[in-house]
Amino acid sequence: MVERNEEKAKENFSKEMEKMLNTDKFDLSHFISELDVGLSSWRAKAANLTGSNEDLKQLQDTKAMLESIQQVVGNKALNGRVLDRRSKIKIAAKAGKNVNDINVAVDSFMKMQSMHKWLKERQARGDPLPQSQEEAQQLMQMDMQNGKMGEES
């Protein structure tokens, strides 16, 4: 059972990598669609049925906040810029959350956007691409230490 779960995780990771590499620019709509995939997965449905839905609730909240950002400032809103406090307050009010929650959602998006950029850079250099989440973390750390992050635009 554990081996099957590990194999399924690798398969899902591979699909996610392929989608990211086939996307030229990673924006809010891409991240929201990734959250939708997570929300429609069998694990999310099982968590909802068993009542252990803390992660599911967090995904739903993050999606709602990002949709509010998208509505208030547009789909390309976070590409290379930081939201000002006034925008965050407006977004927080629309989403029914506080500004700190908005900061966490924005941070999640920015991390995914950085990962997308890093993967595209590795692909452009012809470097091997990660085959698992663990390998992605290791390779990203190595690239940061070796000054290979942010070379391409």
PDB file of C-alpha atoms in Angstrom:
ATOM      1  CA  MET A   1       0.000   0.000   0.000  1.00  0.00           C
ATOM      2  CA  VAL A   2       2.827   2.414   0.869  1.00  0.00           C
ATOM      3  CA  GLU A   3       4.620   1.639  -2.400  1.00  0.00           C
ATOM      4  CA  ARG A   4       1.399   2.243  -4.315  1.00  0.00           C
ATOM      5  CA  ASN A   5       0.929   5.609  -2.613  1.00  0.00           C
ATOM      6  CA  GLU A   6       4.543   6.582  -3.359  1.00  0.00           C
ATOM      7  CA  GLU A   7       4.127   5.571  -7.006  1.00  0.00           C
ATOM      8  CA  LYS A   8       0.896   7.581  -7.258  1.00  0.00           C
ATOM      9  CA  ALA A   9       2.626  10.599  -5.663  1.00  0.00           C
ATOM     10  CA  LYS A  10       5.465  10.369  -8.218  1.00  0.00           C
ATOM     11  CA  GLU A  11       2.940  10.089 -11.046  1.00  0.00           C
ATOM     12  CA  ASN A  12       1.034  13.139  -9.796  1.00  0.00           C
ATOM     13  CA  PHE A  13       4.289  15.080  -9.350  1.00  0.00           C
ATOM     14  CA  SER A  14       5.307  14.204 -12.910  1.00  0.00           C
ATOM     15  CA  LYS A  15       1.970  15.484 -14.243  1.00  0.00           C
ATOM     16  CA  GLU A  16       2.332  18.710 -12.263  1.00  0.00           C
ATOM     17  CA  MET A  17       5.875  19.236 -13.567  1.00  0.00           C
ATOM     18  CA  GLU A  18       4.712  18.707 -17.134  1.00  0.00           C
ATOM     19  CA  LYS A  19       1.901  21.238 -16.695  1.00  0.00           C
ATOM     20  CA  MET A  20       4.270  23.787 -15.173  1.00  0.00           C
ATOM     21  CA  LEU A  21       6.868  23.319 -17.894  1.00  0.00           C
ATOM     22  CA  ASN A  22       4.226  23.739 -20.597  1.00  0.00           C
ATOM     23  CA  THR A  23       3.093  27.043 -19.080  1.00  0.00           C
ATOM     24  CA  ASP A  24       4.988  30.113 -20.276  1.00  0.00           C
ATOM     25  CA  LYS A  25       3.948  32.451 -17.454  1.00  0.00           C
ATOM     26  CA  PHE A  26       2.522  31.266 -14.139  1.00  0.00           C
ATOM     27  CA  ASP A  27      -0.222  33.619 -12.984  1.00  0.00           C
ATOM     28  CA  LEU A  28      -3.129  33.616 -10.543  1.00  0.00           C
ATOM     29  CA  SER A  29      -5.440  31.697 -12.859  1.00  0.00           C
ATOM     30  CA  HIS A  30      -2.885  28.863 -13.063  1.00  0.00           C
ATOM     31  CA  PHE A  31      -2.495  28.726  -9.297  1.00  0.00           C
ATOM     32  CA  ILE A  32      -6.252  28.775  -8.737  1.00  0.00           C
ATOM     33  CA  SER A  33      -6.680  25.897 -11.199  1.00  0.00           C
ATOM     34  CA  GLU A  34      -3.990  23.959  -9.274  1.00  0.00           C
ATOM     35  CA  LEU A  35      -5.971  24.525  -6.087  1.00  0.00           C
ATOM     36  CA  ASP A  36      -9.090  23.272  -7.876  1.00  0.00           C
ATOM     37  CA  VAL A  37      -7.248  20.052  -8.727  1.00  0.00           C
ATOM     38  CA  GLY A  38      -6.373  19.634  -5.059  1.00  0.00           C
ATOM     39  CA  LEU A  39      -9.935  20.344  -3.992  1.00  0.00           C
ATOM     40  CA  SER A  40     -11.364  17.793  -6.421  1.00  0.00           C
ATOM     41  CA  SER A  41      -8.894  15.011  -5.593  1.00  0.00           C
ATOM     42  CA  TRP A  42     -10.065  11.808  -3.973  1.00  0.00           C
ATOM     43  CA  ARG A  43      -8.060  12.686  -0.855  1.00  0.00           C
ATOM     44  CA  ALA A  44      -9.955  15.949  -0.483  1.00  0.00           C
ATOM     45  CA  LYS A  45     -13.264  14.164  -0.921  1.00  0.00           C
ATOM     46  CA  ALA A  46     -12.255  11.474   1.602  1.00  0.00           C
ATOM     47  CA  ALA A  47     -11.121  14.119   4.106  1.00  0.00           C
ATOM     48  CA  ASN A  48     -14.456  15.865   3.730  1.00  0.00           C
ATOM     49  CA  LEU A  49     -16.337  12.613   4.386  1.00  0.00           C
ATOM     50  CA  THR A  50     -14.293  11.654   7.445  1.00  0.00           C
ATOM     51  CA  GLY A  51     -14.370  15.106   8.984  1.00  0.00           C
ATOM     52  CA  SER A  52     -10.574  15.494   8.868  1.00  0.00           C
ATOM     53  CA  ASN A  53     -10.816  18.441   6.550  1.00  0.00           C
ATOM     54  CA  GLU A  54      -8.389  21.014   7.994  1.00  0.00           C
ATOM     55  CA  ASP A  55      -6.197  20.873   4.861  1.00  0.00           C
ATOM     56  CA  LEU A  56      -9.289  21.001   2.669  1.00  0.00           C
ATOM     57  CA  LYS A  57     -10.527  24.095   4.512  1.00  0.00           C
ATOM     58  CA  GLN A  58      -7.127  25.734   4.079  1.00  0.00           C
ATOM     59  CA  LEU A  59      -7.177  25.041   0.317  1.00  0.00           C
ATOM     60  CA  GLN A  60     -10.695  26.454   0.059  1.00  0.00           C
ATOM     61  CA  ASP A  61      -9.727  29.574   2.026  1.00  0.00           C
ATOM     62  CA  THR A  62      -6.581  30.119  -0.060  1.00  0.00           C
ATOM     63  CA  LYS A  63      -8.575  29.725  -3.266  1.00  0.00           C
ATOM     64  CA  ALA A  64     -11.212  32.221  -2.065  1.00  0.00           C
ATOM     65  CA  MET A  65      -8.543  34.772  -1.142  1.00  0.00           C
ATOM     66  CA  LEU A  66      -6.737  34.391  -4.477  1.00  0.00           C
ATOM     67  CA  GLU A  67     -10.032  34.748  -6.335  1.00  0.00           C
ATOM     68  CA  SER A  68     -10.650  37.960  -4.377  1.00  0.00           C
ATOM     69  CA  ILE A  69      -7.201  39.222  -5.368  1.00  0.00           C
ATOM     70  CA  GLN A  70      -7.995  38.348  -8.967  1.00  0.00           C
ATOM     71  CA  GLN A  71     -11.308  40.235  -8.807  1.00  0.00           C
ATOM     72  CA  VAL A  72      -9.868  43.315  -7.119  1.00  0.00           C
ATOM     73  CA  VAL A  73      -6.593  43.776  -9.003  1.00  0.00           C
ATOM     74  CA  GLY A  74      -6.722  41.370 -11.963  1.00  0.00           C
ATOM     75  CA  ASN A  75      -5.141  38.112 -13.054  1.00  0.00           C
ATOM     76  CA  LYS A  76      -1.668  39.519 -13.634  1.00  0.00           C
ATOM     77  CA  ALA A  77      -1.767  41.387 -10.324  1.00  0.00           C
ATOM     78  CA  LEU A  78       1.089  39.712  -8.522  1.00  0.00           C
ATOM     79  CA  ASN A  79       3.468  39.281 -11.432  1.00  0.00           C
ATOM     80  CA  GLY A  80       6.567  41.072 -10.228  1.00  0.00           C
ATOM     81  CA  ARG A  81       4.917  43.474  -7.823  1.00  0.00           C
ATOM     82  CA  VAL A  82       3.790  43.650  -4.229  1.00  0.00           C
ATOM     83  CA  LEU A  83       0.249  44.589  -3.263  1.00  0.00           C
ATOM     84  CA  ASP A  84      -0.069  47.819  -1.310  1.00  0.00           C
ATOM     85  CA  ARG A  85      -1.798  47.895   2.066  1.00  0.00           C
ATOM     86  CA  ARG A  86      -4.951  49.540   0.684  1.00  0.00           C
ATOM     87  CA  SER A  87      -5.378  46.756  -1.890  1.00  0.00           C
ATOM     88  CA  LYS A  88      -4.802  44.094   0.760  1.00  0.00           C
ATOM     89  CA  ILE A  89      -7.439  45.635   3.026  1.00  0.00           C
ATOM     90  CA  LYS A  90      -9.933  45.735   0.166  1.00  0.00           C
ATOM     91  CA  ILE A  91      -9.147  42.103  -0.757  1.00  0.00           C
ATOM     92  CA  ALA A  92      -9.377  40.985   2.877  1.00  0.00           C
ATOM     93  CA  ALA A  93     -12.808  42.609   3.230  1.00  0.00           C
ATOM     94  CA  LYS A  94     -14.019  40.965   0.029  1.00  0.00           C
ATOM     95  CA  ALA A  95     -12.747  37.531   1.131  1.00  0.00           C
ATOM     96  CA  GLY A  96     -13.927  37.909   4.733  1.00  0.00           C
ATOM     97  CA  LYS A  97     -10.364  37.440   5.998  1.00  0.00           C
ATOM     98  CA  ASN A  98      -7.687  39.591   7.605  1.00  0.00           C
ATOM     99  CA  VAL A  99      -4.641  41.117   5.919  1.00  0.00           C
ATOM    100  CA  ASN A 100      -2.317  38.507   7.441  1.00  0.00           C
ATOM    101  CA  ASP A 101      -4.370  35.748   5.750  1.00  0.00           C
ATOM    102  CA  ILE A 102      -4.011  37.595   2.449  1.00  0.00           C
ATOM    103  CA  ASN A 103      -0.245  37.806   2.991  1.00  0.00           C
ATOM    104  CA  VAL A 104      -0.085  34.022   3.519  1.00  0.00           C
ATOM    105  CA  ALA A 105      -2.103  33.363   0.334  1.00  0.00           C
ATOM    106  CA  VAL A 106       0.091  35.768  -1.660  1.00  0.00           C
ATOM    107  CA  ASP A 107       3.201  34.091  -0.254  1.00  0.00           C
ATOM    108  CA  SER A 108       1.904  30.669  -1.374  1.00  0.00           C
ATOM    109  CA  PHE A 109       1.354  32.001  -4.873  1.00  0.00           C
ATOM    110  CA  MET A 110       4.772  33.664  -4.990  1.00  0.00           C
ATOM    111  CA  LYS A 111       6.457  30.399  -3.946  1.00  0.00           C
ATOM    112  CA  MET A 112       4.700  28.510  -6.741  1.00  0.00           C
ATOM    113  CA  GLN A 113       5.598  31.252  -9.198  1.00  0.00           C
ATOM    114  CA  SER A 114       9.260  31.016  -8.093  1.00  0.00           C
ATOM    115  CA  MET A 115       9.187  27.256  -8.515  1.00  0.00           C
ATOM    116  CA  HIS A 116       7.773  27.662 -12.023  1.00  0.00           C
ATOM    117  CA  LYS A 117      10.522  30.121 -12.942  1.00  0.00           C
ATOM    118  CA  TRP A 118      13.190  27.845 -11.478  1.00  0.00           C
ATOM    119  CA  LEU A 119      11.888  24.834 -13.424  1.00  0.00           C
ATOM    120  CA  LYS A 120      11.830  26.830 -16.660  1.00  0.00           C
ATOM    121  CA  GLU A 121      15.422  27.962 -16.006  1.00  0.00           C
ATOM    122  CA  ARG A 122      16.573  24.366 -15.402  1.00  0.00           C
ATOM    123  CA  GLN A 123      14.822  23.288 -18.586  1.00  0.00           C
ATOM    124  CA  ALA A 124      16.455  26.103 -20.593  1.00  0.00           C
ATOM    125  CA  ARG A 125      19.911  25.164 -19.271  1.00  0.00           C
ATOM    126  CA  GLY A 126      19.313  21.492 -20.068  1.00  0.00           C
ATOM    127  CA  ASP A 127      19.697  20.515 -16.405  1.00  0.00           C
ATOM    128  CA  PRO A 128      17.880  17.387 -15.182  1.00  0.00           C
ATOM    129  CA  LEU A 129      14.385  18.013 -13.869  1.00  0.00           C
ATOM    130  CA  PRO A 130      13.214  16.705 -10.489  1.00  0.00           C
ATOM    131  CA  GLN A 131      11.302  13.438 -10.345  1.00  0.00           C
ATOM    132  CA  SER A 132       9.794  13.978  -6.883  1.00  0.00           C
ATOM    133  CA  GLN A 133       8.946  16.745  -4.443  1.00  0.00           C
ATOM    134  CA  GLU A 134      11.911  15.777  -2.283  1.00  0.00           C
ATOM    135  CA  GLU A 135      14.275  15.909  -5.258  1.00  0.00           C
ATOM    136  CA  ALA A 136      12.851  19.291  -6.282  1.00  0.00           C
ATOM    137  CA  GLN A 137      13.653  20.685  -2.845  1.00  0.00           C
ATOM    138  CA  GLN A 138      17.192  19.284  -2.953  1.00  0.00           C
ATOM    139  CA  LEU A 139      17.878  20.573  -6.460  1.00  0.00           C
ATOM    140  CA  MET A 140      16.460  23.993  -5.651  1.00  0.00           C
ATOM    141  CA  GLN A 141      18.716  24.263  -2.602  1.00  0.00           C
ATOM    142  CA  MET A 142      21.733  23.210  -4.679  1.00  0.00           C
ATOM    143  CA  ASP A 143      20.896  25.756  -7.382  1.00  0.00           C
ATOM    144  CA  MET A 144      20.536  28.510  -4.771  1.00  0.00           C
ATOM    145  CA  GLN A 145      23.889  27.601  -3.229  1.00  0.00           C
ATOM    146  CA  ASN A 146      25.556  27.482  -6.643  1.00  0.00           C
ATOM    147  CA  GLY A 147      24.080  30.806  -7.785  1.00  0.00           C
ATOM    148  CA  LYS A 148      21.997  29.228 -10.543  1.00  0.00           C
ATOM    149  CA  MET A 149      18.663  30.732  -9.579  1.00  0.00           C
ATOM    150  CA  GLY A 150      17.451  33.791 -11.446  1.00  0.00           C
ATOM    151  CA  GLU A 151      19.856  33.521 -14.388  1.00  0.00           C
ATOM    152  CA  GLU A 152      17.128  33.486 -17.050  1.00  0.00           C
ATOM    153  CA  SER A 153      14.217  35.880 -17.453  1.00  0.00           C
TER     154      SER A 153
END
